[in-house]
Amino acid sequence: EHEKPPTIANGELRINGKGKKLRKPRTIYSSLQLQALNQRFQQTQYLALPERAELAAQLGLTQTQVKIWFQNKRSKYKKIMKQG
């Protein structure tokens, strides 16, 4: 039987149109990248698009990686603040 090529539906990579999602491996940030990201987060919790693009280029990351890092950091920060 001839297998279908992997398809992407709703941002999920699927094989034969069904089955498990194939996720990208988790991003490992260098200590230099984390230092820069944390420093920028202390200045502002939200980045405008041009700021995000500039920061991503400086750190050798994609804009999506920077965006998600900031989203996760805001979430963790709010959780900590809620706990006191």
C-alpha positions as YAML, in Angstrom:
chain: A
units: angstrom
residues:
- id: 1
  name: GLU
  ca: [0.00, 0.00, 0.00]
- id: 2
  name: HIS
  ca: [1.25, 3.48, -0.91]
- id: 3
  name: GLU
  ca: [1.69, 5.77, 2.12]
- id: 4
  name: LYS
  ca: [0.50, 9.36, 2.04]
- id: 5
  name: PRO
  ca: [3.11, 12.04, 2.74]
- id: 6
  name: PRO
  ca: [2.88, 13.78, 6.12]
- id: 7
  name: THR
  ca: [0.28, 16.54, 6.16]
- id: 8
  name: ILE
  ca: [0.03, 19.68, 8.24]
- id: 9
  name: ALA
  ca: [-3.43, 20.49, 9.58]
- id: 10
  name: ASN
  ca: [-4.03, 23.27, 12.11]
- id: 11
  name: GLY
  ca: [-0.29, 23.54, 12.66]
- id: 12
  name: GLU
  ca: [0.00, 19.85, 13.54]
- id: 13
  name: LEU
  ca: [2.13, 17.48, 11.52]
- id: 14
  name: ARG
  ca: [0.26, 14.23, 10.93]
- id: 15
  name: ILE
  ca: [1.23, 11.04, 9.16]
- id: 16
  name: ASN
  ca: [-1.41, 9.36, 7.00]
- id: 17
  name: GLY
  ca: [-3.82, 12.11, 8.03]
- id: 18
  name: LYS
  ca: [-4.10, 10.69, 11.55]
- id: 19
  name: GLY
  ca: [-2.06, 9.58, 14.50]
- id: 20
  name: LYS
  ca: [0.18, 11.39, 16.93]
- id: 21
  name: LYS
  ca: [1.36, 14.96, 16.59]
- id: 22
  name: LEU
  ca: [5.04, 15.28, 15.77]
- id: 23
  name: ARG
  ca: [6.34, 18.13, 17.87]
- id: 24
  name: LYS
  ca: [9.46, 20.15, 17.30]
- id: 25
  name: PRO
  ca: [12.10, 19.44, 19.91]
- id: 26
  name: ARG
  ca: [12.12, 21.78, 22.89]
- id: 27
  name: THR
  ca: [14.29, 24.87, 22.39]
- id: 28
  name: ILE
  ca: [17.40, 24.93, 24.55]
- id: 29
  name: TYR
  ca: [18.38, 28.53, 25.21]
- id: 30
  name: SER
  ca: [22.00, 29.40, 25.93]
- id: 31
  name: SER
  ca: [22.80, 31.19, 29.19]
- id: 32
  name: LEU
  ca: [23.61, 34.32, 27.16]
- id: 33
  name: GLN
  ca: [20.22, 34.18, 25.43]
- id: 34
  name: LEU
  ca: [18.42, 33.65, 28.75]
- id: 35
  name: GLN
  ca: [20.31, 36.53, 30.33]
- id: 36
  name: ALA
  ca: [19.29, 38.87, 27.48]
- id: 37
  name: LEU
  ca: [15.67, 37.65, 27.50]
- id: 38
  name: ASN
  ca: [15.35, 38.05, 31.28]
- id: 39
  name: GLN
  ca: [16.96, 41.49, 31.15]
- id: 40
  name: ARG
  ca: [14.50, 42.60, 28.47]
- id: 41
  name: PHE
  ca: [11.58, 41.10, 30.41]
- id: 42
  name: GLN
  ca: [12.53, 43.24, 33.42]
- id: 43
  name: GLN
  ca: [12.32, 46.32, 31.20]
- id: 44
  name: THR
  ca: [8.99, 45.35, 29.63]
- id: 45
  name: GLN
  ca: [6.76, 42.29, 29.76]
- id: 46
  name: TYR
  ca: [5.41, 42.92, 26.26]
- id: 47
  name: LEU
  ca: [7.37, 43.41, 23.05]
- id: 48
  name: ALA
  ca: [6.13, 45.23, 19.97]
- id: 49
  name: LEU
  ca: [6.68, 43.40, 16.69]
- id: 50
  name: PRO
  ca: [9.77, 45.40, 15.64]
- id: 51
  name: GLU
  ca: [11.29, 44.94, 19.12]
- id: 52
  name: ARG
  ca: [10.66, 41.21, 18.95]
- id: 53
  name: ALA
  ca: [12.22, 40.98, 15.49]
- id: 54
  name: GLU
  ca: [15.29, 42.93, 16.63]
- id: 55
  name: LEU
  ca: [15.75, 40.87, 19.79]
- id: 56
  name: ALA
  ca: [15.34, 37.60, 17.89]
- id: 57
  name: ALA
  ca: [17.94, 38.68, 15.32]
- id: 58
  name: GLN
  ca: [20.38, 39.75, 18.04]
- id: 59
  name: LEU
  ca: [20.06, 36.44, 19.87]
- id: 60
  name: GLY
  ca: [19.95, 34.14, 16.85]
- id: 61
  name: LEU
  ca: [16.42, 32.97, 17.65]
- id: 62
  name: THR
  ca: [13.22, 33.01, 15.63]
- id: 63
  name: GLN
  ca: [10.54, 35.58, 16.41]
- id: 64
  name: THR
  ca: [8.26, 32.71, 17.41]
- id: 65
  name: GLN
  ca: [10.80, 31.45, 19.95]
- id: 66
  name: VAL
  ca: [11.04, 34.93, 21.49]
- id: 67
  name: LYS
  ca: [7.26, 35.37, 21.48]
- id: 68
  name: ILE
  ca: [6.66, 32.02, 23.20]
- id: 69
  name: TRP
  ca: [9.45, 32.64, 25.73]
- id: 70
  name: PHE
  ca: [7.78, 35.92, 26.70]
- id: 71
  name: GLN
  ca: [4.35, 34.27, 26.89]
- id: 72
  name: ASN
  ca: [5.70, 31.54, 29.16]
- id: 73
  name: LYS
  ca: [7.62, 34.02, 31.30]
- id: 74
  name: ARG
  ca: [4.51, 36.21, 31.78]
- id: 75
  name: SER
  ca: [2.52, 33.13, 32.76]
- id: 76
  name: LYS
  ca: [5.15, 32.04, 35.31]
- id: 77
  name: TYR
  ca: [5.44, 35.59, 36.63]
- id: 78
  name: LYS
  ca: [1.66, 35.90, 37.14]
- id: 79
  name: LYS
  ca: [1.60, 32.50, 38.87]
- id: 80
  name: ILE
  ca: [4.35, 33.57, 41.27]
- id: 81
  name: MET
  ca: [2.67, 36.92, 41.96]
- id: 82
  name: LYS
  ca: [-0.64, 35.14, 42.66]
- id: 83
  name: GLN
  ca: [1.06, 32.93, 45.26]
- id: 84
  name: GLY
  ca: [2.37, 35.99, 47.03]
...
